[in-house]
Amino acid sequence: MQQMEQPIGGVVKCLSNQIRRHLDAAASEAGLVELTGTQGMILHYLLRNEGRCLTQRDVEQRFQLRGATLSRLFQRMEAAGLLERRAVSRDQRCKQLLPTDKARAMHAQFVSCLDETDHLLRQGISPEDEAVFRAVCLKMLDNLLQRDHENDPAAR
């Protein structure tokens, strides 16, 4: 592969696509046919933070996804019986995201898929290189978020 000549964003996008494909395939192989990798990641986040009132806005910020994309994703998850959205008493427009018992039953299997994918990603990478990779990725994300904030008329 000629990835060294590709812009950094292209390399990150390719890695992201491969991770998504791998998680989708791992979930399917584990018998989690109703669960995509993205849905599993969102359910994992919600279940790890159970007891907190998490909304679409929280998921948008955590995963850097847009509202319309998430609305469709949540609709599919509700239709599959994985998620419930309930109005928050302080604001009826705001919906709390609640994983269902069906989602809870799938969680341990999906965590195994995540662990296997993480193990595969780390093969041949030293802890030091992993720490540098994380720091660089987070800095790149921060650079983009800062630029978005500067260009957002609502933020001024």
mmCIF file of C-alpha atoms in Angstrom:
data_model
loop_
_atom_site.group_PDB
_atom_site.id
_atom_site.type_symbol
_atom_site.label_atom_id
_atom_site.label_comp_id
_atom_site.label_asym_id
_atom_site.label_seq_id
_atom_site.Cartn_x
_atom_site.Cartn_y
_atom_site.Cartn_z
ATOM 1 C CA MET A 1 0.000 0.000 0.000
ATOM 2 C CA GLN A 2 1.125 3.508 -0.766
ATOM 3 C CA GLN A 3 -0.444 5.002 2.362
ATOM 4 C CA MET A 4 2.640 7.103 3.201
ATOM 5 C CA GLU A 5 1.928 9.268 0.134
ATOM 6 C CA GLN A 6 -1.743 9.690 1.008
ATOM 7 C CA PRO A 7 -2.902 12.739 3.016
ATOM 8 C CA ILE A 8 -3.251 12.038 6.748
ATOM 9 C CA GLY A 9 -7.032 12.402 6.565
ATOM 10 C CA GLY A 10 -7.133 9.706 3.876
ATOM 11 C CA VAL A 11 -5.124 7.305 6.012
ATOM 12 C CA VAL A 12 -7.341 7.947 9.045
ATOM 13 C CA LYS A 13 -10.467 7.463 6.897
ATOM 14 C CA CYS A 14 -9.136 4.150 5.538
ATOM 15 C CA LEU A 15 -8.356 2.979 9.084
ATOM 16 C CA SER A 16 -11.812 4.034 10.276
ATOM 17 C CA ASN A 17 -13.472 2.165 7.392
ATOM 18 C CA GLN A 18 -11.462 -0.983 8.110
ATOM 19 C CA ILE A 19 -12.301 -0.839 11.824
ATOM 20 C CA ARG A 20 -16.011 -0.425 11.019
ATOM 21 C CA ARG A 21 -15.925 -3.343 8.558
ATOM 22 C CA HIS A 22 -14.044 -5.529 11.030
ATOM 23 C CA LEU A 23 -16.492 -4.753 13.859
ATOM 24 C CA ASP A 24 -19.483 -5.364 11.578
ATOM 25 C CA ALA A 25 -18.043 -8.730 10.515
ATOM 26 C CA ALA A 26 -17.055 -9.706 14.068
ATOM 27 C CA ALA A 27 -20.540 -8.859 15.366
ATOM 28 C CA SER A 28 -22.126 -10.872 12.561
ATOM 29 C CA GLU A 29 -19.813 -13.858 13.206
ATOM 30 C CA ALA A 30 -20.740 -13.679 16.905
ATOM 31 C CA GLY A 31 -24.393 -14.011 15.951
ATOM 32 C CA LEU A 32 -25.187 -10.355 16.571
ATOM 33 C CA VAL A 33 -26.819 -9.980 13.166
ATOM 34 C CA GLU A 34 -29.067 -7.105 14.285
ATOM 35 C CA LEU A 35 -26.116 -5.042 15.505
ATOM 36 C CA THR A 36 -23.684 -3.008 13.408
ATOM 37 C CA GLY A 37 -20.315 -1.948 14.771
ATOM 38 C CA THR A 38 -21.483 1.653 15.120
ATOM 39 C CA GLN A 39 -24.650 0.618 16.945
ATOM 40 C CA GLY A 40 -22.590 -1.616 19.216
ATOM 41 C CA MET A 41 -20.185 1.213 20.037
ATOM 42 C CA ILE A 42 -23.083 3.501 20.917
ATOM 43 C CA LEU A 43 -24.773 0.844 23.075
ATOM 44 C CA HIS A 44 -21.433 0.146 24.769
ATOM 45 C CA TYR A 45 -21.122 3.864 25.602
ATOM 46 C CA LEU A 46 -24.708 4.024 26.902
ATOM 47 C CA LEU A 47 -24.368 0.866 28.993
ATOM 48 C CA ARG A 48 -21.026 1.963 30.482
ATOM 49 C CA ASN A 49 -22.727 5.196 31.535
ATOM 50 C CA GLU A 50 -26.003 3.742 32.775
ATOM 51 C CA GLY A 51 -27.515 5.826 35.516
ATOM 52 C CA ARG A 52 -26.625 9.062 33.707
ATOM 53 C CA CYS A 53 -29.265 10.827 31.625
ATOM 54 C CA LEU A 54 -27.631 10.530 28.195
ATOM 55 C CA THR A 55 -29.245 12.135 25.171
ATOM 56 C CA GLN A 56 -28.621 12.363 21.448
ATOM 57 C CA ARG A 57 -26.477 15.445 22.103
ATOM 58 C CA ASP A 58 -24.149 13.392 24.344
ATOM 59 C CA VAL A 59 -23.745 10.735 21.643
ATOM 60 C CA GLU A 60 -23.170 13.434 18.987
ATOM 61 C CA GLN A 61 -20.329 14.887 21.050
ATOM 62 C CA ARG A 62 -18.799 11.542 22.032
ATOM 63 C CA PHE A 63 -18.745 10.082 18.508
ATOM 64 C CA GLN A 64 -18.605 13.293 16.450
ATOM 65 C CA LEU A 65 -21.706 12.330 14.479
ATOM 66 C CA ARG A 66 -24.328 14.721 13.128
ATOM 67 C CA GLY A 67 -27.907 14.936 14.378
ATOM 68 C CA ALA A 68 -29.639 13.688 11.209
ATOM 69 C CA THR A 69 -27.288 10.703 10.963
ATOM 70 C CA LEU A 70 -27.954 9.777 14.575
ATOM 71 C CA SER A 71 -31.708 10.231 14.270
ATOM 72 C CA ARG A 72 -31.831 7.623 11.493
ATOM 73 C CA LEU A 73 -29.466 5.344 13.414
ATOM 74 C CA PHE A 74 -31.591 5.605 16.567
ATOM 75 C CA GLN A 75 -34.761 4.906 14.576
ATOM 76 C CA ARG A 76 -33.197 1.676 13.247
ATOM 77 C CA MET A 77 -32.030 0.737 16.748
ATOM 78 C CA GLU A 78 -35.528 1.331 18.149
ATOM 79 C CA ALA A 79 -37.080 -0.744 15.354
ATOM 80 C CA ALA A 80 -34.646 -3.569 16.188
ATOM 81 C CA GLY A 81 -35.638 -3.398 19.861
ATOM 82 C CA LEU A 82 -32.199 -2.223 21.031
ATOM 83 C CA LEU A 83 -33.002 1.256 22.256
ATOM 84 C CA GLU A 84 -35.803 3.317 23.757
ATOM 85 C CA ARG A 85 -36.009 7.104 23.680
ATOM 86 C CA ARG A 86 -37.942 8.722 26.522
ATOM 87 C CA ALA A 87 -38.761 12.386 26.970
ATOM 88 C CA VAL A 88 -36.814 14.054 29.756
ATOM 89 C CA SER A 89 -39.174 15.674 32.245
ATOM 90 C CA ARG A 90 -37.374 19.018 32.211
ATOM 91 C CA ASP A 91 -37.577 19.276 28.388
ATOM 92 C CA GLN A 92 -40.059 17.164 26.425
ATOM 93 C CA ARG A 93 -38.055 17.757 23.211
ATOM 94 C CA CYS A 94 -34.990 16.156 24.773
ATOM 95 C CA LYS A 95 -34.980 12.348 24.683
ATOM 96 C CA GLN A 96 -33.037 10.140 27.087
ATOM 97 C CA LEU A 97 -31.457 7.119 25.396
ATOM 98 C CA LEU A 98 -32.107 3.831 27.180
ATOM 99 C CA PRO A 99 -30.688 0.484 26.058
ATOM 100 C CA THR A 100 -33.232 -2.335 26.212
ATOM 101 C CA ASP A 101 -32.849 -5.724 27.875
ATOM 102 C CA LYS A 102 -32.184 -7.114 24.393
ATOM 103 C CA ALA A 103 -29.227 -4.713 24.041
ATOM 104 C CA ARG A 104 -27.951 -5.657 27.502
ATOM 105 C CA ALA A 105 -28.046 -9.335 26.534
ATOM 106 C CA MET A 106 -25.839 -8.615 23.490
ATOM 107 C CA HIS A 107 -23.384 -6.364 25.293
ATOM 108 C CA ALA A 108 -20.899 -8.937 26.600
ATOM 109 C CA GLN A 109 -20.590 -10.537 23.166
ATOM 110 C CA PHE A 110 -20.047 -7.153 21.542
ATOM 111 C CA VAL A 111 -17.406 -6.230 24.130
ATOM 112 C CA SER A 112 -15.570 -9.413 23.088
ATOM 113 C CA CYS A 113 -15.694 -8.156 19.475
ATOM 114 C CA LEU A 114 -14.311 -4.791 20.596
ATOM 115 C CA ASP A 115 -11.537 -6.432 22.605
ATOM 116 C CA GLU A 116 -10.580 -8.678 19.676
ATOM 117 C CA THR A 117 -10.495 -5.709 17.302
ATOM 118 C CA ASP A 118 -8.429 -3.669 19.754
ATOM 119 C CA HIS A 119 -5.992 -6.573 20.146
ATOM 120 C CA LEU A 120 -5.646 -6.859 16.376
ATOM 121 C CA LEU A 121 -5.054 -3.115 16.019
ATOM 122 C CA ARG A 122 -2.292 -3.166 18.647
ATOM 123 C CA GLN A 123 -0.314 -6.074 17.172
ATOM 124 C CA GLY A 124 3.327 -5.087 16.677
ATOM 125 C CA ILE A 125 2.836 -1.660 18.284
ATOM 126 C CA SER A 126 4.728 -0.783 21.443
ATOM 127 C CA PRO A 127 2.932 0.895 24.355
ATOM 128 C CA GLU A 128 5.067 3.972 23.697
ATOM 129 C CA ASP A 129 4.011 4.132 20.035
ATOM 130 C CA GLU A 130 0.398 3.604 21.042
ATOM 131 C CA ALA A 131 0.615 6.518 23.491
ATOM 132 C CA VAL A 132 2.106 8.755 20.776
ATOM 133 C CA PHE A 133 -0.593 7.631 18.308
ATOM 134 C CA ARG A 134 -3.359 8.456 20.785
ATOM 135 C CA ALA A 135 -1.844 11.842 21.593
ATOM 136 C CA VAL A 136 -1.453 12.738 17.912
ATOM 137 C CA CYS A 137 -4.996 11.606 17.033
ATOM 138 C CA LEU A 138 -6.466 13.584 19.924
ATOM 139 C CA LYS A 139 -4.487 16.670 18.904
ATOM 140 C CA MET A 140 -5.717 16.331 15.306
ATOM 141 C CA LEU A 141 -9.286 15.984 16.551
ATOM 142 C CA ASP A 142 -8.827 19.028 18.764
ATOM 143 C CA ASN A 143 -7.423 21.004 15.785
ATOM 144 C CA LEU A 144 -10.516 20.210 13.718
ATOM 145 C CA LEU A 145 -12.950 20.885 16.556
ATOM 146 C CA GLN A 146 -11.259 24.207 17.274
ATOM 147 C CA ARG A 147 -11.588 25.181 13.611
ATOM 148 C CA ASP A 148 -15.263 24.151 13.600
ATOM 149 C CA HIS A 149 -15.837 26.255 16.710
ATOM 150 C CA GLU A 150 -14.123 29.283 15.116
ATOM 151 C CA ASN A 151 -16.294 28.927 11.988
ATOM 152 C CA ASP A 152 -19.572 28.400 13.883
ATOM 153 C CA PRO A 153 -21.598 31.634 13.855
ATOM 154 C CA ALA A 154 -23.529 30.450 16.935
ATOM 155 C CA ALA A 155 -20.266 30.248 18.901
ATOM 156 C CA ARG A 156 -19.512 33.941 18.382
#
